[in-house]
Tab-separated table of C-alpha atoms in Angstrom:
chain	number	residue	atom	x	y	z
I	27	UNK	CA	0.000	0.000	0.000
I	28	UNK	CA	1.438	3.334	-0.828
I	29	UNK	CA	0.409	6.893	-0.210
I	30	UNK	CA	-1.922	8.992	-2.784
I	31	UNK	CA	-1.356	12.484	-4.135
I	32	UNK	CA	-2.588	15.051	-1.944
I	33	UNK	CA	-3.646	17.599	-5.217
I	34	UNK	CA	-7.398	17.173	-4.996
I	35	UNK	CA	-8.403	17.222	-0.977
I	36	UNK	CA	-11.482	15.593	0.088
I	37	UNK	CA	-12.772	18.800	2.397
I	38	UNK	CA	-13.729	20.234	-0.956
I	39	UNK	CA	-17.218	17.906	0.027
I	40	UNK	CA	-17.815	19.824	3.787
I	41	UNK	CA	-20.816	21.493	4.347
I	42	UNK	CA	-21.925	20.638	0.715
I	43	UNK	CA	-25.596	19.041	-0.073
I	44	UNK	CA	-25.485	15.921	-1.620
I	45	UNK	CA	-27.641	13.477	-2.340
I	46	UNK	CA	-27.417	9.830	-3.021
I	47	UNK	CA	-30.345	7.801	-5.114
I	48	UNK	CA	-29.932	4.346	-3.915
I	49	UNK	CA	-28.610	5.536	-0.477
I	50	UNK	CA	-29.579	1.834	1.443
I	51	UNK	CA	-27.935	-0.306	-0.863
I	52	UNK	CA	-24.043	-1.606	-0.466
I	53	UNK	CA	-22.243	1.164	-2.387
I	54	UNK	CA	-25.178	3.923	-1.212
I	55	UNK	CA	-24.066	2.789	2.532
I	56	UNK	CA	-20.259	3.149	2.508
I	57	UNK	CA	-20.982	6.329	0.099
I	58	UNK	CA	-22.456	7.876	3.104
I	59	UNK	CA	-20.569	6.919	4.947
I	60	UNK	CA	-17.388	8.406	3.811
I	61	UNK	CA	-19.235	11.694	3.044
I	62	UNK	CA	-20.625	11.969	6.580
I	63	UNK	CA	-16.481	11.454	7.514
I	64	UNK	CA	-15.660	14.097	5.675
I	65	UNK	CA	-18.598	16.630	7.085
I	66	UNK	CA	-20.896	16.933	4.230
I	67	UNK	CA	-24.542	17.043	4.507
I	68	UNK	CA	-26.076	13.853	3.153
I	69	UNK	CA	-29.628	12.357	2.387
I	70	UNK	CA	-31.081	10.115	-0.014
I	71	UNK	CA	-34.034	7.700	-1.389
I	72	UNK	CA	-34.127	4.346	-1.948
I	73	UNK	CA	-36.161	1.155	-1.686
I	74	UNK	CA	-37.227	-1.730	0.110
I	75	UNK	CA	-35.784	-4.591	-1.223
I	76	UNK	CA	-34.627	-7.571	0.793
I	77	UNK	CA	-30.557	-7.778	-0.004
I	78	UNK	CA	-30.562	-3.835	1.739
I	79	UNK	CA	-30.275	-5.206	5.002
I	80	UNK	CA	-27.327	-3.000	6.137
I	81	UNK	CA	-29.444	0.057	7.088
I	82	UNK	CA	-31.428	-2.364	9.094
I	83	UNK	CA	-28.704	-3.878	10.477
I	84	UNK	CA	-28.516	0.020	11.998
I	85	UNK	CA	-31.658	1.460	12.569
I	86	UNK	CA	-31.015	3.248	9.599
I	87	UNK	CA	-33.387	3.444	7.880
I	88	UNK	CA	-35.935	5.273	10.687
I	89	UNK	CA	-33.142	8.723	9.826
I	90	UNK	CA	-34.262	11.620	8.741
I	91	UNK	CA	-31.330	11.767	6.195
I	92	UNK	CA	-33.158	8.773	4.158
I	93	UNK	CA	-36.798	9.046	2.426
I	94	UNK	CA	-38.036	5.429	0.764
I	95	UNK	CA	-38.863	7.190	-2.866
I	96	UNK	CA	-38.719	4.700	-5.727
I	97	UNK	CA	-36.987	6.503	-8.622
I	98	UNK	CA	-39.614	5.385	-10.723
I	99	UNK	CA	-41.713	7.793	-9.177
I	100	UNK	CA	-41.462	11.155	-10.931
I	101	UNK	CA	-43.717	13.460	-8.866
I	102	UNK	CA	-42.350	12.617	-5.567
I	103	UNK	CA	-38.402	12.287	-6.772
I	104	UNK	CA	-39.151	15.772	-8.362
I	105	UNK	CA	-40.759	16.744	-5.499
I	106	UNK	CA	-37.736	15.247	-2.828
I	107	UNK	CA	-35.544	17.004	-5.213
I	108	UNK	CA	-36.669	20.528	-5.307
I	109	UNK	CA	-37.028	20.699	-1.549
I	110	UNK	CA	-33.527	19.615	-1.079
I	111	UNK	CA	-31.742	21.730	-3.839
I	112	UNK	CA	-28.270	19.449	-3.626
I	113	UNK	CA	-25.149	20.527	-4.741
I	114	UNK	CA	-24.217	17.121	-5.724
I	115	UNK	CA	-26.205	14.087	-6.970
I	116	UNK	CA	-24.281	10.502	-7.103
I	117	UNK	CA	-27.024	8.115	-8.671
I	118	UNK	CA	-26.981	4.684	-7.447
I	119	UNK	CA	-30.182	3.922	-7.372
I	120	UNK	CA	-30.120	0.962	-10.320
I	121	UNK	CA	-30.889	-3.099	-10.015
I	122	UNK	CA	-27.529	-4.150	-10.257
I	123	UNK	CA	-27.890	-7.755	-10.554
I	124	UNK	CA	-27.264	-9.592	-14.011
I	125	UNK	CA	-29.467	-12.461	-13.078
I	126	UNK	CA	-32.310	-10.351	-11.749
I	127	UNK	CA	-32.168	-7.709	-14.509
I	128	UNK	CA	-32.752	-11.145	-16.876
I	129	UNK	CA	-35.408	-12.660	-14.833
I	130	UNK	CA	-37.170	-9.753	-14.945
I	131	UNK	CA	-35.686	-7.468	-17.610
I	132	UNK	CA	-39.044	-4.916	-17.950
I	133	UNK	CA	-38.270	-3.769	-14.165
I	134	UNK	CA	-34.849	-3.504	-14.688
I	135	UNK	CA	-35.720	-1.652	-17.623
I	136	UNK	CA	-37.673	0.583	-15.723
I	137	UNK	CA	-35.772	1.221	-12.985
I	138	UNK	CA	-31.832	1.421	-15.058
I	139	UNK	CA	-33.452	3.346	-18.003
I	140	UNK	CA	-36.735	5.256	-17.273
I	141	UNK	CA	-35.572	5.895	-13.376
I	142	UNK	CA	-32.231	7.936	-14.773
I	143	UNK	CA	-34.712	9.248	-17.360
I	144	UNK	CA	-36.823	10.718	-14.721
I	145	UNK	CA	-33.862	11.904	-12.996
I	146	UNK	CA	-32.591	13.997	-15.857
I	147	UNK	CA	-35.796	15.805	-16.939
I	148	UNK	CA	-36.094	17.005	-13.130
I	149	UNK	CA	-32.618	18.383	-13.527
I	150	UNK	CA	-33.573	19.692	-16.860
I	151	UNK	CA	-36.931	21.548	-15.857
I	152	UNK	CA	-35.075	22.714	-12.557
I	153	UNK	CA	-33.197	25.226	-14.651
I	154	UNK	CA	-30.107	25.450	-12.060
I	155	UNK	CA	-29.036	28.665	-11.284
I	156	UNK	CA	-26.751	27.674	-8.611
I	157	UNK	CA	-23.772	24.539	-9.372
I	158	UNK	CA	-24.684	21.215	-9.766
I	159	UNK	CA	-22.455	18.166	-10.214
I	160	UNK	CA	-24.365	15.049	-11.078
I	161	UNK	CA	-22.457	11.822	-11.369
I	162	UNK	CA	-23.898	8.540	-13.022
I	163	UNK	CA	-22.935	5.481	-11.732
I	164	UNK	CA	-22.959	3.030	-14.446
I	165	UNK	CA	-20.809	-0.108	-14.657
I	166	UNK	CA	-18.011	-1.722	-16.872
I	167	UNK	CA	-20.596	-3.924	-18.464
I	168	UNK	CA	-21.547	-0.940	-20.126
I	169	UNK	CA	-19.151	-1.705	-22.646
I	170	UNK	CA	-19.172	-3.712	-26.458
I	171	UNK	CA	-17.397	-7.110	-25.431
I	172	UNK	CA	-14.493	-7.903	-26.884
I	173	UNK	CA	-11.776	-10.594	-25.729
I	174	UNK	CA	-8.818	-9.469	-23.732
I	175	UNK	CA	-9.550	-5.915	-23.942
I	176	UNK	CA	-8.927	-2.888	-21.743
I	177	UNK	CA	-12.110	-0.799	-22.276
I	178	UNK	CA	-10.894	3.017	-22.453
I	179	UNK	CA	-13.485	5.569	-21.772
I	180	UNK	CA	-14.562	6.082	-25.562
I	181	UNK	CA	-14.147	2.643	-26.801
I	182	UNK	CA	-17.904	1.160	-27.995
I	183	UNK	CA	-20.559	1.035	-25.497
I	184	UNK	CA	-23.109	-2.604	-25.799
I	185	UNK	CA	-24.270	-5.278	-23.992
I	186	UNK	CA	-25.378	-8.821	-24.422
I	187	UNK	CA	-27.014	-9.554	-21.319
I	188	UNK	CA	-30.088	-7.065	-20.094
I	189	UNK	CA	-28.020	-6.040	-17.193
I	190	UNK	CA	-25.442	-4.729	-19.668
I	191	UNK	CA	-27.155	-3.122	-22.498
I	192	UNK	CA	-29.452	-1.343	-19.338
I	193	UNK	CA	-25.865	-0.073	-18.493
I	194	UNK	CA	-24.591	1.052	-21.812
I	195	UNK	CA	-28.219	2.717	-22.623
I	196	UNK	CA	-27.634	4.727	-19.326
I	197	UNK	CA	-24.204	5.553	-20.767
I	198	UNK	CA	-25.971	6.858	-24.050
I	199	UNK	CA	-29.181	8.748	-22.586
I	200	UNK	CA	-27.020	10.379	-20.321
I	201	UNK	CA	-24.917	12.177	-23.100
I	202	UNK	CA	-27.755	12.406	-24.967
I	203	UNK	CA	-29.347	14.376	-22.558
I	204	UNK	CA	-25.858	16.135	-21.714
I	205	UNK	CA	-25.843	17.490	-25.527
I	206	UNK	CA	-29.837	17.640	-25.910
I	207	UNK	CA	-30.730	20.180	-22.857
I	208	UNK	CA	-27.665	20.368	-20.371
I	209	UNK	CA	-25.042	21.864	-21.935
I	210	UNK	CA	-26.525	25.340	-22.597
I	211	UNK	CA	-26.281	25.478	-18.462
I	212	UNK	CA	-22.653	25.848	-17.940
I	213	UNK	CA	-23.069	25.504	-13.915
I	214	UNK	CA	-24.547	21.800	-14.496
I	215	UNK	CA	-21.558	19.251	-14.307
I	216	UNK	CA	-22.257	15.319	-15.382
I	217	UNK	CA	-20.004	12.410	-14.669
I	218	UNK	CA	-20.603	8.720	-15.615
I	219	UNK	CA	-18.403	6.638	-13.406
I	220	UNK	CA	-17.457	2.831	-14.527
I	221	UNK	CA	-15.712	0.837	-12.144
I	222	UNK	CA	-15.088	-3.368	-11.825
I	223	UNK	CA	-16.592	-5.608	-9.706
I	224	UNK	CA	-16.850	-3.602	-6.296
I	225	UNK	CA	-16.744	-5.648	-3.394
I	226	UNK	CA	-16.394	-5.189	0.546
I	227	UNK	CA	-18.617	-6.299	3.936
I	228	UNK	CA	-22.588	-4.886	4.040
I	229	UNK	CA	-23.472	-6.343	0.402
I	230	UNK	CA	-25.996	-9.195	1.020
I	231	UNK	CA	-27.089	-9.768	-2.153
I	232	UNK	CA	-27.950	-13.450	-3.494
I	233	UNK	CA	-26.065	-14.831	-6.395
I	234	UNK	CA	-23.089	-12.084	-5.968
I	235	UNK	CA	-19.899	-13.924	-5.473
I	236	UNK	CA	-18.391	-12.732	-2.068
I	237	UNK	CA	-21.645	-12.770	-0.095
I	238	UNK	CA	-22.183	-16.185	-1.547
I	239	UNK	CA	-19.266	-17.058	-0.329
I	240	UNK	CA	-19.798	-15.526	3.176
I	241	UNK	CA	-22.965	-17.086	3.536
I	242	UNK	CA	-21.110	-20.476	2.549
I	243	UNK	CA	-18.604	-19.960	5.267
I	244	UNK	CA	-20.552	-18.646	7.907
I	245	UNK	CA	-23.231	-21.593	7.718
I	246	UNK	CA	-21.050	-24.264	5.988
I	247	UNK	CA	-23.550	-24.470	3.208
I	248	UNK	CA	-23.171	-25.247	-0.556
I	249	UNK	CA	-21.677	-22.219	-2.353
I	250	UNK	CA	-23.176	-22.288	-6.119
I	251	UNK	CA	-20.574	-21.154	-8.297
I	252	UNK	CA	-21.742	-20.016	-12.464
I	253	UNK	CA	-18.941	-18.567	-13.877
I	254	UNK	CA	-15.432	-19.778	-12.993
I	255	UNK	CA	-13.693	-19.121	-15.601
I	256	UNK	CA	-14.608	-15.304	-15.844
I	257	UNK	CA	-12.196	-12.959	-15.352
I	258	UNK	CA	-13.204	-9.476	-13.632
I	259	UNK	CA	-11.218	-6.579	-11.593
I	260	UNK	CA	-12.050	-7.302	-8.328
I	261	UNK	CA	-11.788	-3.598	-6.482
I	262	UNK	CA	-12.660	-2.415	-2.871
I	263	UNK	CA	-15.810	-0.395	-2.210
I	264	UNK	CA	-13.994	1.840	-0.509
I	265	UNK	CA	-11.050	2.700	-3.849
I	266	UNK	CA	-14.226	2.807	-6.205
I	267	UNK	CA	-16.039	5.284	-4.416
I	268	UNK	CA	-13.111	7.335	-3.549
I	269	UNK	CA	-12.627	7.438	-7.103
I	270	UNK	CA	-16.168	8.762	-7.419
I	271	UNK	CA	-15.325	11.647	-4.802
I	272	UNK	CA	-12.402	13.001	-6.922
I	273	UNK	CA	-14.109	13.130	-9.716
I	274	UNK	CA	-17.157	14.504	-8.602
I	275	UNK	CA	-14.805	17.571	-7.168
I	276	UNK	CA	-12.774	17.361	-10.458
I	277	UNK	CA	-15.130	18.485	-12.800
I	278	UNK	CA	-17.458	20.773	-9.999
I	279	UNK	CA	-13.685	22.003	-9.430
I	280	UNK	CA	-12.402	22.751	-13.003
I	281	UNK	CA	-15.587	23.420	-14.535
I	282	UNK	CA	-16.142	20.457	-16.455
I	283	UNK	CA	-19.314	20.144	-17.903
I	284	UNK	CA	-18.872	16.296	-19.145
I	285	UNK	CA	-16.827	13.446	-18.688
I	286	UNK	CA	-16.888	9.770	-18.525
I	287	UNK	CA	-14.311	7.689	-15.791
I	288	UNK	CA	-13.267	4.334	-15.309
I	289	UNK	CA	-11.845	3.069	-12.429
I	290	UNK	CA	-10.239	-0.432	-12.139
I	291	UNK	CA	-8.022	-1.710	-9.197
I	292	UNK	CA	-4.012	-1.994	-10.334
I	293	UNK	CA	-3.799	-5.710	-10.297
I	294	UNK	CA	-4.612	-7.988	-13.186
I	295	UNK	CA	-8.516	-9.474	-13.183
I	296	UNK	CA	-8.746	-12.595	-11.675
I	297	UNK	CA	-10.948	-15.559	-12.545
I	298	UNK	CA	-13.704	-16.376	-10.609
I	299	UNK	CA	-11.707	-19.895	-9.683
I	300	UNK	CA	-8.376	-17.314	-8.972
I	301	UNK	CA	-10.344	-16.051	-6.398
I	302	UNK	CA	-11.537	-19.109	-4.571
I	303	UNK	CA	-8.094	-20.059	-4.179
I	304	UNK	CA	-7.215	-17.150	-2.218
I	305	UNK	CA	-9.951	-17.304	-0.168
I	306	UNK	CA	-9.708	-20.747	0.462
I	307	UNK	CA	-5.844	-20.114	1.829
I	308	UNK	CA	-6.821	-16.777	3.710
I	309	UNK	CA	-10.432	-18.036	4.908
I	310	UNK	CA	-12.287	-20.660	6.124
I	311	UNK	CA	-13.785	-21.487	2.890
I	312	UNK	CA	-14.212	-25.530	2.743
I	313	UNK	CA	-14.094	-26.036	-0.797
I	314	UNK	CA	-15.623	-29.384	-0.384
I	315	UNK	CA	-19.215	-26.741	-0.753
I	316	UNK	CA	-18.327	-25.868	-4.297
I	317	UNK	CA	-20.820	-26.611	-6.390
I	318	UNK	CA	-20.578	-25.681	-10.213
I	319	UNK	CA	-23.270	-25.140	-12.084
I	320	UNK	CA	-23.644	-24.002	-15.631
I	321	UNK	CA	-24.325	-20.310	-16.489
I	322	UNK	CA	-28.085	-20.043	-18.379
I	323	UNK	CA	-27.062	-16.251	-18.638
I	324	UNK	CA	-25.184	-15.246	-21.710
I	325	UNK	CA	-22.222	-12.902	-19.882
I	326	UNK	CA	-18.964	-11.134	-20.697
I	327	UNK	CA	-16.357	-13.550	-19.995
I	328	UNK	CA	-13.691	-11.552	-20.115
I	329	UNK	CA	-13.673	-7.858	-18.075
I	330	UNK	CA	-11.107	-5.107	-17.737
I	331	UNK	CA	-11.050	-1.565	-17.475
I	332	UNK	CA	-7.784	0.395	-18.532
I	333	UNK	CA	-7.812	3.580	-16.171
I	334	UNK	CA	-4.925	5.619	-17.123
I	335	UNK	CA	-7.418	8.810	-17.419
I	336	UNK	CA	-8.017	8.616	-13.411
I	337	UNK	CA	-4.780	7.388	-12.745
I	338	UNK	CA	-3.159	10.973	-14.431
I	339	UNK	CA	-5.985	13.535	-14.288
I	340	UNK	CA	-7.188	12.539	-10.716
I	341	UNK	CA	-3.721	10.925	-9.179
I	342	UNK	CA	-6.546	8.011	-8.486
I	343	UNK	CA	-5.238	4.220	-7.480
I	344	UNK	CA	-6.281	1.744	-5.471
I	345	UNK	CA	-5.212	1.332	-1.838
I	346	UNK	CA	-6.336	-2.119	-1.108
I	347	UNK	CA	-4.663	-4.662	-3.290
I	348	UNK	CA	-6.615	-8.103	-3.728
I	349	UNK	CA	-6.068	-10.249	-0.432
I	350	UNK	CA	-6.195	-6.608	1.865
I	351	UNK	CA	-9.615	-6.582	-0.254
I	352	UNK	CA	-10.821	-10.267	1.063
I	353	UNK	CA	-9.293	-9.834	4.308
I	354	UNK	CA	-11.325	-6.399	4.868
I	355	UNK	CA	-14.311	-7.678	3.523
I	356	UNK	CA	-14.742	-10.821	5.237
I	357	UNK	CA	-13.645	-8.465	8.809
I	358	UNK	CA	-16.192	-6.341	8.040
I	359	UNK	CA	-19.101	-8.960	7.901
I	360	UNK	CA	-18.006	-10.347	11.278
I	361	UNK	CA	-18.420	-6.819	12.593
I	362	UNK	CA	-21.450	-6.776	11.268
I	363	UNK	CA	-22.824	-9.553	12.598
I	364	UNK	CA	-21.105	-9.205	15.943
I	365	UNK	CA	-23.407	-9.304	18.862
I	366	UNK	CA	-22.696	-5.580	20.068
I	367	UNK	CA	-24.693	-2.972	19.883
I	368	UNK	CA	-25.851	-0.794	16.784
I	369	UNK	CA	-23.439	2.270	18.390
I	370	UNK	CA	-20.218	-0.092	18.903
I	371	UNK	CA	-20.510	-1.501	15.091
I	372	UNK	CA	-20.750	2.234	13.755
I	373	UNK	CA	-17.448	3.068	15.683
I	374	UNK	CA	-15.939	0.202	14.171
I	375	UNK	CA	-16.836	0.669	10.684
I	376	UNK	CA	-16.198	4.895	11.330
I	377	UNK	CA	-12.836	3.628	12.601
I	378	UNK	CA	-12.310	1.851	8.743
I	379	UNK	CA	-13.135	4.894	6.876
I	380	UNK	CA	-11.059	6.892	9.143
I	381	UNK	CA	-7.890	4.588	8.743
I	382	UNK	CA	-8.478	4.681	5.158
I	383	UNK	CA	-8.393	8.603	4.570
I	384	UNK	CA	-5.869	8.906	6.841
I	385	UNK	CA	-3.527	6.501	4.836
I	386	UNK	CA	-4.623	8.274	1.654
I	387	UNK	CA	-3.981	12.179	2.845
I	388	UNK	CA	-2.480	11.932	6.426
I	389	UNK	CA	-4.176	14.123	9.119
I	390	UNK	CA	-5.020	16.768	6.237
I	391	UNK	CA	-8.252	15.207	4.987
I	392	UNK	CA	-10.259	16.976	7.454
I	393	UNK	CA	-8.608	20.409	7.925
């Protein structure tokens, strides 16, 4: 682990409104959580869904700070909107599974397409006199596949799964919308941010690899395993969304009106079987509970982001190489599921965040 650049300081986010679509899912969480570190005033919507259970792990989700607003819902997202008058918007709010987006592909239509739709056209009709930066988080499935390639930010967006194309139509709606009615406001900043896999303790979700594999550990069941072959950049929750942050400040900074990001961890993607061997030597994953099964879903096999652009503009990189990244992941679930109360776990996980920064900027983070 080595020490960042200290050219773009995180304190640019104090005191500033921001808002977070999607706040009670995995990324949402730790997004707020690092934001409410570094003394900015954050609230957000989300849904009920039953793979959030971090917020309730917390009491969370009783805050004032969080409204349950479907981003389907135009009227009352407008309406959540123009009472809070952010100066930031990170949008999260997306179903981000590939197998649920092709069970049921019309809702994750809806939500991935016609939810940032909505989105947009309130930011359009708002007029904005004052700044806004509003960053789209989209995915690195967004892009055409192609074998053993590096996607760079303007190489061909597509999709073969519904999960995918959802992500690369985001990609194109959002530019679209950019050079349509945005521009002509010179105060409105957009991002789209693309990062790997992202992966750290609090995500619950079914059929994800590394709570599968929690879940598999922690009750000695039968892990299910589709893909083992596939290779992906495996990246801390915690690098991603620090990426996001710089960003964010870049272009709200410099005046950037649009850009596009990727962010990918340093190290080489791994397979999917890669990966159970590490976790196998650094956990207490019995491997005897493999199961392999065959994939019904036609998905990228190969994934990698090149992110030279972050890497120079930004001075972005990844802290956590891969076995800090399982190690920290799997420590975080066992503080989460610690037998303490709600209080004690928040120290603990303020405590992460707090190490983190401080490894990235030193004491100067806050001043």
């Amino acid at each position: 682990m080595e020490k960042r650049s200290k050219k773009l300081h995180l304190n640019f986010f104090k005191k500033k409104k921001i808002l977070i679509t999607g706040i009670n899912g995995f990324k949402g969480f730790w997004l707020y959580f690092l934001l409410n570190n570094l003394g900015a005033k954050v609230f957000g919507i989300g849904i009920e869904n039953k793979d959030f259970i971090i917020f309730k792990k917390f009491g969370l989700k009783k805050k004032k700070f969080f409204n349950k607003i479907n981003i389907s819902n135009y009227k009352s997202l407008k309406k959540y909107i123009n009472t809070k008058n952010p100066d930031l918007i990170f949008h999260l709010a997306s179903e981000s599974l590939v197998i649920n987006c092709h069970q049921n592909p019309l809702k994750a239509i809806n939500t991935n397409i016609l939810g940032l739709a909505n989105l947009l056209l309130i930011i359009r009709d708002m007029k904005y006199k004052k700044k806004l930066g509003l960053n789209i988080v989209t995915s690195d499935k967004c892009y055409l596949p192609k074998y053993k390639k590096a996607f760079k930010e303007n190489d061909r967006l597509g999709g073969n799964d519904i999960y995918s194309s959802t992500k690369a139509c985001q990609e194109i709606l959002t530019q679209s919308f950019y050079k349509s009615y945005l521009k002509k406001n010179k105060k409105i900043y957009v991002n789209t941010l693309r990062a790997g896999n992202v992966v750290g303790g609090g995500d619950y979700s079914k059929n994800r690899l590394f709570p599968d594999i929690y879940r598999s550990i922690k009750n000695n069941s039968v892990l299910s395993i589709r893909n083992k072959n596939s290779t992906r950049p495996w990246q801390h929750v915690l690098d991603t969304l620090y990426g996001y942050l710089l960003a964010a400040q870049y272009s709200y900074s410099k005046k950037i009106n649009y850009s596009n990001w990727n962010f990918s961890p340093k190290s080489n993607s791994k397979t999917v079987n890669d990966l159970l061997k590490l976790i196998i030597n650094e956990c207490d994953l019995n491997k005897k509970n493999i199961s392999y099964k065959k994939n019904i879903i036609k998905e990228t096999k190969y994934l990698n982001l090149n992110s030279d652009k972050a890497k120079n503009t930004l001075k972005w990189n990844s802290f956590y190489d891969l076995n800090q990244t399982i190690k920290d992941t799997f420590s975080v679930y066992e503080i989460l599921d610690k037998n303490i109360k709600n209080s004690e776990k928040i120290k603990l996980l303020r405590k992460r965040v707090e190490f983190y920064l401080k490894n990235i900027y030193g004491n100067t983070h806050r001043s």
